[in-house]
Amino acid sequence: MARKKRPLGDWRNAPKRYLRDSADPQVYRMIEAASAGELLEIVYLGGSQPGTSRQIRPEAVYFAIGFGYYVEAYDYRRREDRPFRLDRIRVLG
C-alpha cells in the first residue's frame, strides 16, 4: 500500500523535541555550533535554490516528530531566521 503524501507545511505543526545532545555526528555538530554561536558555511540541498552556499548561525536543533531533524538558524543570505532540514545540509566550515 502506498504511503499517503503529507502536505509540506505539516512539519511546521508537528510536535518538536529540542535537542541538547545526540549520538549522530551531524546533529551533534549543529548542537555544538548553536551553543557556541558559531557561524557556519554550508551548502543547502533543499529549498527553492538547491545547492546554494549560505552562511548560517545555528540557534537550536530539534526533531519534528514524523519528519526528521531540523536546525533553526539565522540565514545571512536571506537576512532572516529560517528552519533547515539537517539531512539537506553539507557543512563546509
Coordinates of C-alpha atoms in Angstrom, one line a residue:
M1 CA 0.0 0.0 0.0
A2 CA 1.4 3.4 -1.0
R3 CA 2.0 5.9 1.8
K4 CA -0.3 8.9 1.7
K5 CA 1.8 12.0 0.9
R6 CA 1.5 14.7 3.6
P7 CA 1.4 18.4 2.7
L8 CA 4.8 20.1 3.0
G9 CA 3.5 22.5 5.7
D10 CA 2.6 19.7 8.0
W11 CA 6.1 19.6 9.5
R12 CA 5.6 23.1 10.9
N13 CA 2.8 21.9 13.1
A14 CA 4.4 18.6 14.1
P15 CA 5.4 18.2 17.8
K16 CA 9.0 19.2 18.3
R17 CA 11.6 17.8 20.7
Y18 CA 14.5 20.2 21.1
L19 CA 17.9 18.5 21.5
R20 CA 21.0 19.2 23.7
D21 CA 22.9 16.1 22.7
S22 CA 23.0 13.4 20.1
A23 CA 25.0 10.3 19.0
D24 CA 24.6 11.4 15.4
P25 CA 27.7 13.4 14.4
Q26 CA 25.9 15.9 12.1
V27 CA 23.2 16.6 14.7
Y28 CA 25.8 16.9 17.4
R29 CA 27.8 19.3 15.2
M30 CA 24.8 21.6 14.9
I31 CA 24.0 21.5 18.6
E32 CA 27.7 22.5 19.4
A33 CA 27.6 25.3 16.8
A34 CA 24.3 26.6 18.3
S35 CA 25.8 26.5 21.8
A36 CA 28.9 28.4 20.7
G37 CA 27.1 30.9 18.5
E38 CA 29.2 29.7 15.6
L39 CA 28.9 31.0 12.0
L40 CA 28.9 28.1 9.5
E41 CA 29.4 28.0 5.8
I42 CA 27.0 25.4 4.3
V43 CA 25.6 24.1 1.1
Y44 CA 21.8 23.6 1.4
L45 CA 20.4 20.9 -0.9
G46 CA 16.8 21.9 -0.4
G47 CA 14.6 24.9 -0.8
S48 CA 13.9 27.0 -3.8
Q49 CA 17.6 27.1 -4.9
P50 CA 19.2 23.7 -4.1
G51 CA 22.9 23.6 -3.9
T52 CA 23.4 27.2 -2.9
S53 CA 26.2 28.2 -0.5
R54 CA 24.9 30.0 2.6
Q55 CA 26.3 31.4 5.9
I56 CA 24.1 30.4 8.9
R57 CA 24.3 30.9 12.6
P58 CA 22.5 27.9 14.2
E59 CA 20.3 28.7 17.1
A60 CA 18.5 25.5 18.1
V61 CA 18.2 21.9 16.9
Y62 CA 15.0 19.8 17.1
F63 CA 13.4 16.7 16.0
A64 CA 10.0 17.2 14.3
I65 CA 8.2 14.0 15.1
G66 CA 7.4 12.2 11.9
F67 CA 9.5 14.5 9.8
G68 CA 13.1 14.4 10.9
Y69 CA 15.9 16.7 12.3
Y70 CA 15.9 20.5 11.8
V71 CA 18.1 23.4 12.7
E72 CA 16.7 26.9 13.4
A73 CA 19.3 29.3 12.1
Y74 CA 19.8 32.9 11.1
D75 CA 20.5 32.8 7.3
Y76 CA 22.7 35.7 6.3
R77 CA 21.8 35.4 2.6
R78 CA 18.1 35.8 3.3
R79 CA 18.7 38.0 6.4
E80 CA 16.1 36.1 8.5
D81 CA 15.7 33.2 10.8
R82 CA 14.9 30.0 8.9
P83 CA 14.5 26.3 9.5
F84 CA 16.8 23.9 7.6
R85 CA 16.4 20.2 7.4
L86 CA 19.6 18.6 8.6
D87 CA 19.7 15.8 6.0
R88 CA 19.9 18.6 3.3
I89 CA 22.9 20.4 4.8
R90 CA 26.5 19.9 3.9
V91 CA 28.8 21.9 6.2
L92 CA 31.8 23.4 4.5
G93 CA 33.4 25.2 7.5

